[in-house]
Short mmCIF file of C-alpha atoms in Angstrom, two decimals:
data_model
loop_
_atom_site.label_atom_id
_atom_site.label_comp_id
_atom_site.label_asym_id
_atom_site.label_seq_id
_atom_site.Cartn_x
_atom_site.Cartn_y
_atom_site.Cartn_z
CA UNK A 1022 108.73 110.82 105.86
CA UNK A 1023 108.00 112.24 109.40
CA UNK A 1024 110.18 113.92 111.68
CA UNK A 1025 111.42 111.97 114.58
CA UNK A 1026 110.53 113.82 118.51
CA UNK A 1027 111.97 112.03 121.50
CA UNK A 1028 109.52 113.12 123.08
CA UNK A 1029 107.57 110.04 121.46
CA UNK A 1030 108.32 107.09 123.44
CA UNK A 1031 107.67 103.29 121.32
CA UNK A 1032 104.83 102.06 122.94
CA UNK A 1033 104.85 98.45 124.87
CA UNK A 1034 105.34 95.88 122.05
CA UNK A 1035 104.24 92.10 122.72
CA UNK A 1036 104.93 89.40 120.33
CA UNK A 1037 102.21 87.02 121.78
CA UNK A 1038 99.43 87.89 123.74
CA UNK A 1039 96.26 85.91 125.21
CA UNK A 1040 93.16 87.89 126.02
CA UNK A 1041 93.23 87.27 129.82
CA UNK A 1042 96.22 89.44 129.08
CA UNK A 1043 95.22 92.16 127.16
CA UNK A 1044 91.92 92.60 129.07
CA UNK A 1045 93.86 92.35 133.03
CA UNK A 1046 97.61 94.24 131.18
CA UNK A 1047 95.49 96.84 128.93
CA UNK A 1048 91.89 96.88 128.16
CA UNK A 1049 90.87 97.23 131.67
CA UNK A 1050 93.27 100.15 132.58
CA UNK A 1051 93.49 101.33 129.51
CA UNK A 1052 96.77 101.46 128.36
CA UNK A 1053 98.19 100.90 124.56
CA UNK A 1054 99.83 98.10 123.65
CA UNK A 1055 101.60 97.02 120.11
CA UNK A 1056 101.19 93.53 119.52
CA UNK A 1057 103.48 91.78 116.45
CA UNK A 1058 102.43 89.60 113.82
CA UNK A 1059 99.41 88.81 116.10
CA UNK A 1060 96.89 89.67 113.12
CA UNK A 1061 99.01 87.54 110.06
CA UNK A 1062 95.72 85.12 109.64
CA UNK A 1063 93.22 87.13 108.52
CA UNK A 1064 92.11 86.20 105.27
CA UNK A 1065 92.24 89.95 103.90
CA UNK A 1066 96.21 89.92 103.97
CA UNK A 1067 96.83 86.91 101.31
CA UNK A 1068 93.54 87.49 99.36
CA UNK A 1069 93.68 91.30 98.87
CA UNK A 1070 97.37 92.12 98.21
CA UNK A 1071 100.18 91.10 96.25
CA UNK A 1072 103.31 91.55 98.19
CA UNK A 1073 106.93 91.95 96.08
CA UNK A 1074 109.12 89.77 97.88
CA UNK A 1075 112.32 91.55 96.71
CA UNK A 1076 110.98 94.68 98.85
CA UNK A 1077 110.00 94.23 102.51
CA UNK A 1078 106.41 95.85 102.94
CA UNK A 1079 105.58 96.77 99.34
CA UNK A 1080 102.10 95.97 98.46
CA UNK A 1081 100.06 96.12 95.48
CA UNK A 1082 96.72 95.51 95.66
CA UNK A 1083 95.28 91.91 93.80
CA UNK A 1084 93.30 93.70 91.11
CA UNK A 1085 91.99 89.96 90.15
CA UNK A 1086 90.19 88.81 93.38
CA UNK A 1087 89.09 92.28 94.19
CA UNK A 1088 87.58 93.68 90.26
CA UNK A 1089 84.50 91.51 90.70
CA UNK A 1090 83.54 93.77 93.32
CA UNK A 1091 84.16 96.85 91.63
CA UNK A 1092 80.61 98.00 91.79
CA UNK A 1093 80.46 98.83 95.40
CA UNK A 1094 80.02 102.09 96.62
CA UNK A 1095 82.93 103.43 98.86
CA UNK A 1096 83.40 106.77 100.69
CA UNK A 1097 86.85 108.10 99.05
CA UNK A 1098 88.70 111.32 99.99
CA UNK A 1099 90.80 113.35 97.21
CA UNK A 1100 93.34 115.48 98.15
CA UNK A 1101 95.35 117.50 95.47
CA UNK A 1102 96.66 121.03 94.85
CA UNK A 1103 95.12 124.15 94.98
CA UNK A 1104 96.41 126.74 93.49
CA UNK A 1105 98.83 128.90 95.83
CA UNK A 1106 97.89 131.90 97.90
CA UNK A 1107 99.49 135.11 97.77
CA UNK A 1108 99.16 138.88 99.57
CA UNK A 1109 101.45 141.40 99.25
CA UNK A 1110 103.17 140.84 103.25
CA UNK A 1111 104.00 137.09 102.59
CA UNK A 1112 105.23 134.79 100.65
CA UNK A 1113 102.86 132.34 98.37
CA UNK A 1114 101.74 128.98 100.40
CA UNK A 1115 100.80 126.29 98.73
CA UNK A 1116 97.86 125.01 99.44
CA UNK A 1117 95.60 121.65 98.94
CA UNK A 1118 92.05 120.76 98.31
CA UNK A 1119 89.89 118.16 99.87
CA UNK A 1120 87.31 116.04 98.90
CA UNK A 1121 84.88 113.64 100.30
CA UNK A 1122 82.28 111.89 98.38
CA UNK A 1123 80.70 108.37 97.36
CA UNK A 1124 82.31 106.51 94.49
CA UNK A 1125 82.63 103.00 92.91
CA UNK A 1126 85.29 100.48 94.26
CA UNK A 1127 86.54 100.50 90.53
CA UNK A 1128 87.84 104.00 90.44
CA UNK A 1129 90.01 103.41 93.68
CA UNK A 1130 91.34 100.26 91.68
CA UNK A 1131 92.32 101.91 88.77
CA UNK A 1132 93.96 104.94 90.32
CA UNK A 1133 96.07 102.29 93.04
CA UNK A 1134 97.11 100.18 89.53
CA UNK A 1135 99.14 103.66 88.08
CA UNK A 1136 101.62 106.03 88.79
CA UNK A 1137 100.21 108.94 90.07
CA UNK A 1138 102.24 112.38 90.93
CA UNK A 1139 102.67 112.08 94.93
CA UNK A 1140 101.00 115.84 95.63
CA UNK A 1141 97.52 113.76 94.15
CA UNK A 1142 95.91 111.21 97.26
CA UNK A 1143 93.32 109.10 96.69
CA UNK A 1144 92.42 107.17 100.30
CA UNK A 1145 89.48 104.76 101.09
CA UNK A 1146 88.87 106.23 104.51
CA UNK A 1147 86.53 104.86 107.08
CA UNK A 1148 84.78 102.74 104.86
CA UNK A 1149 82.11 100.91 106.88
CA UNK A 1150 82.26 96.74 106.65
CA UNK A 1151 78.79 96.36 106.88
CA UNK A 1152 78.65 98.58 103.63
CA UNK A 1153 80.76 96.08 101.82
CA UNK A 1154 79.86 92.53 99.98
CA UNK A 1155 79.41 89.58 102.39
CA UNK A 1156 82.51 87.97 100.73
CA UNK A 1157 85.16 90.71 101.72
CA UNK A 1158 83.19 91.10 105.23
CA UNK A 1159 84.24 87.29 106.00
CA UNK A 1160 87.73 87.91 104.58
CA UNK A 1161 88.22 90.58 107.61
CA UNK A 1162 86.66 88.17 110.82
CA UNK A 1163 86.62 90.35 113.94
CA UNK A 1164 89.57 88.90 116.80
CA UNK A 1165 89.11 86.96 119.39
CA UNK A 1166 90.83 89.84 121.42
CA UNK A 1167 87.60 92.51 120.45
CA UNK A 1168 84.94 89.65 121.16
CA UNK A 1169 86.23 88.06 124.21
CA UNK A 1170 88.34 91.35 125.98
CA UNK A 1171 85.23 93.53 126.97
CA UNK A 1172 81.40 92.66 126.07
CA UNK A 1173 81.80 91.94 122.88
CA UNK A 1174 79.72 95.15 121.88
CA UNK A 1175 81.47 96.62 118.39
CA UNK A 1176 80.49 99.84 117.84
CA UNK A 1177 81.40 100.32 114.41
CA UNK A 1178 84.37 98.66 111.82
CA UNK A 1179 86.27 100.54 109.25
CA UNK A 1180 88.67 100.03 106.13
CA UNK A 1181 91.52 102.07 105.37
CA UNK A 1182 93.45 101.67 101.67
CA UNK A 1183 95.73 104.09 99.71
CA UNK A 1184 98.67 105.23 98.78
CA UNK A 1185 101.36 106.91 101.06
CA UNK A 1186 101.71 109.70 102.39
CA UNK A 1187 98.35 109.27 104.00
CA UNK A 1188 97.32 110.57 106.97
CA UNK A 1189 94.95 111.46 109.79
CA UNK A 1190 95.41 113.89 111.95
CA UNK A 1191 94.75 114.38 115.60
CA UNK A 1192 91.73 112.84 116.55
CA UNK A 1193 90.26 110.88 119.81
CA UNK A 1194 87.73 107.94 119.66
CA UNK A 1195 84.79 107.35 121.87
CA UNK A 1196 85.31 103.84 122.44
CA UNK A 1197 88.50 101.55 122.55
CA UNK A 1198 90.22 100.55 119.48
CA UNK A 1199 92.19 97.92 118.06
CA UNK A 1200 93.75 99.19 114.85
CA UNK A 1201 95.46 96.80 112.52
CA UNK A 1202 97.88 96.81 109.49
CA UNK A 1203 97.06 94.68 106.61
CA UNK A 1204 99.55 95.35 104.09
CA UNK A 1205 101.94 98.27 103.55
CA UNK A 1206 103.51 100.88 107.02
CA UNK A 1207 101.43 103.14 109.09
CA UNK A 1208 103.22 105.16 112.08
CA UNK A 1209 100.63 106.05 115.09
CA UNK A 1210 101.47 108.97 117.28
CA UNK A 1211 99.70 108.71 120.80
CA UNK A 1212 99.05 110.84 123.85
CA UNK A 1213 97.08 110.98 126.82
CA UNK A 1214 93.71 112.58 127.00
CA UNK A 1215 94.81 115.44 128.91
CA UNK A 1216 97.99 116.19 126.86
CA UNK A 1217 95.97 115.40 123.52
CA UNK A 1218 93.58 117.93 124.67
CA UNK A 1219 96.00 120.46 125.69
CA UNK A 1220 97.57 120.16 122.65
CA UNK A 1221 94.35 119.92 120.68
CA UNK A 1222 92.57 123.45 122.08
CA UNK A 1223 96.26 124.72 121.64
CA UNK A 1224 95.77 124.33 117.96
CA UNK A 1225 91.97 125.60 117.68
CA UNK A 1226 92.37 128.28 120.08
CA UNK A 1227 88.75 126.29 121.32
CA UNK A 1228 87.06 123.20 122.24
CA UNK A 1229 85.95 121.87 119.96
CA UNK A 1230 84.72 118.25 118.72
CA UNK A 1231 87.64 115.60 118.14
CA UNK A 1232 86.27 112.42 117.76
CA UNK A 1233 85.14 112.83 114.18
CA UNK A 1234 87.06 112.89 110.71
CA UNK A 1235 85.57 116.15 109.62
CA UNK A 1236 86.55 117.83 106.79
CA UNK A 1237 87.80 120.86 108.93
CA UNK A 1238 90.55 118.72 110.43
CA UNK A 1239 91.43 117.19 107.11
CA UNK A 1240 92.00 120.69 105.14
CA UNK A 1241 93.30 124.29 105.98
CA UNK A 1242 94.64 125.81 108.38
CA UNK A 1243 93.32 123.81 111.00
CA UNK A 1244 94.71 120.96 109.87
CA UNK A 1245 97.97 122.44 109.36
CA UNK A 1246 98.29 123.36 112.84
CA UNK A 1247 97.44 119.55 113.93
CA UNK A 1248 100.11 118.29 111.64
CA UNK A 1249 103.03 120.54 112.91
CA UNK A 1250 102.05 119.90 116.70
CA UNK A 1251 102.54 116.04 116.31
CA UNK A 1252 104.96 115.20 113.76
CA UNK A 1253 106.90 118.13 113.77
CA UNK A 1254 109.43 118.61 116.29
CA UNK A 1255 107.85 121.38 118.09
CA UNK A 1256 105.84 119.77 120.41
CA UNK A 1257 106.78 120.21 124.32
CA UNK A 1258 104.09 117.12 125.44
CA UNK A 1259 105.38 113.85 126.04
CA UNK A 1260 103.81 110.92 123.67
CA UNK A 1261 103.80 107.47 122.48
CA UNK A 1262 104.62 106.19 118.97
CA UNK A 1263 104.28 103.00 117.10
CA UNK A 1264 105.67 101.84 113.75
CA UNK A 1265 103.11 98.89 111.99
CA UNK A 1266 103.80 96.59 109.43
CA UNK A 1267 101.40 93.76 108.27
CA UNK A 1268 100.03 91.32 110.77
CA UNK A 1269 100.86 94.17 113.54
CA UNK A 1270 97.90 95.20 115.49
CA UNK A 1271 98.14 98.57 118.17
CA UNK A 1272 95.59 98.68 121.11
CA UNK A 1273 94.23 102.37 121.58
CA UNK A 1274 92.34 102.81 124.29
CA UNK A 1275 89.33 105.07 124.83
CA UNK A 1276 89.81 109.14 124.73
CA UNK A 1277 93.54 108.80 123.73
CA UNK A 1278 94.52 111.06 121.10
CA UNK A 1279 96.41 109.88 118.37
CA UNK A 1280 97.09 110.87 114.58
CA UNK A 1281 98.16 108.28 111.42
CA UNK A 1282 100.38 108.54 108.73
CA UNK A 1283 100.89 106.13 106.09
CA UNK A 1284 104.60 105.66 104.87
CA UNK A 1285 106.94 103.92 102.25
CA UNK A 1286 105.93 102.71 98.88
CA UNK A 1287 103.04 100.56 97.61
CA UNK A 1288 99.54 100.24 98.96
CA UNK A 1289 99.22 100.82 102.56
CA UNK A 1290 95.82 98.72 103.96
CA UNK A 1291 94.38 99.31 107.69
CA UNK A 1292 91.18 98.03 109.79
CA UNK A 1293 90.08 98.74 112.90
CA UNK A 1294 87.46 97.80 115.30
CA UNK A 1295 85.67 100.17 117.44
CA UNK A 1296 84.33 98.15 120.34
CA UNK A 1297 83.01 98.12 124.38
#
């Protein structure tokens, strides 16, 4: 869950959109758009998850198209409990760990296929397509929107699968991106670069760098601090918000800040496209 702020406006939504569009309405002045049920064709939706038809958005991941594949290398991130801290002038805080490291495909299979207690996350973050098997690359084609919009020049392409809650927090990129939902919800909160810095140093108490997922901004108090400034309801700044579902694609453009949480039940599955 998340709280709601109205101080987050919804961003612009479009159900239909040609590039001509995007690139005179968006790209080129750089404003964010939410386009529906744009994205539903790419092969990755219908080949990688099983959806539940009795419950809207619930996803499970299609164990038998994706276990021949199980050998590939992935960057994972674990997140669990640690145990609490305590001092004698406060009360214990719970707190969590955080992990980053290089795994096998299978062990994010078998811990999506089971229960797991909800304070344990295991997320496939920023997982690089070039990195994966030319079969799954050509089940995630890049749109016609990222090749046709600008010059066609993709920095860099990343996966996204877990488990809800996942999140990250507030972050800018150094090139436009078009972020889409493959399967499950993801909420987006977005500001401007000068309010998303304000708010940033606000947090640090210093500049610092924003435009990478470090493990500083993913654990401790740092990321703490991030967390409460955008989705609690203590934030002053005016913002933008958008709610995805599968098929849904949200333009961000360049220097925005923004932070992602993944909601609901099921497997929630993202890409994105970096690109110039």
């Amino acid at each position: 869950s998340y709280s709601t702020n109205n101080r987050f406006h919804p961003v612009e939504t479009l159900h239909s959109l040609t590039t001509e569009t995007f690139r005179n309405s968006h790209f080129t002045p750089g404003t964010p758009v939410l386009i529906r049920k744009h994205f539903l064709s790419i092969p990755a939706i219908s080949k990688w998850f099983n959806r539940t038809p009795d419950k809207p958005n619930f996803y499970n991941l299609n164990t038998t198209y994706l276990d021949p594949f199980a050998s590939t290398i992935v960057p994972l991130e674990l997140t669990r409990p640690s145990p609490p801290s305590t001092s004698s002038a406060e009360e214990p805080q719970q707190n969590e760990s955080f992990e980053r490291f290089d795994a096998p495909l299978a062990l994010f299979l078998s811990f999506a296929s089971i229960s797991q207690p909800p304070t344990t996350r295991l997320y496939l973050a920023q997982c690089f397509l070039d990195a994966l098997p030319s079969d799954l690359q050509s089940d995630l084609p890049t749109p016609e929107l990222v090749l046709q919009a600008g010059r066609g020049d993709i920095y860099a392409t990343s996966l996204w699968l877990g488990r809800p809650p996942t999140r990250t927090p507030l972050h800018r990129d150094p090139n436009p991106n078009l972020f889409v939902q493959l399967a499950g919800r993801k909420v987006v909160r977005l500001m401007e670069p000068s309010v998303g810095r304000a708010v940033y140093e606000r947090v640090r108490g210093r500049v610092g760098h924003a435009n990478m997922r470090g493990e500083e901004m993913m654990a401790g108090e740092e990321m703490k601090g991030l967390e409460a400034a955008v989705w609690g309801n203590g934030m002053e700044e005016n913002g933008w918000e958008a709610e995805l579902e599968s098929g849904d694609g949200l333009f961000i453009p360049m220097g925005w800040w923004h932070s992602v949480r993944g909601i609901g039940d099921g497997v929630t599955g993202s890409v994105n496209w970096w690109f110039r």
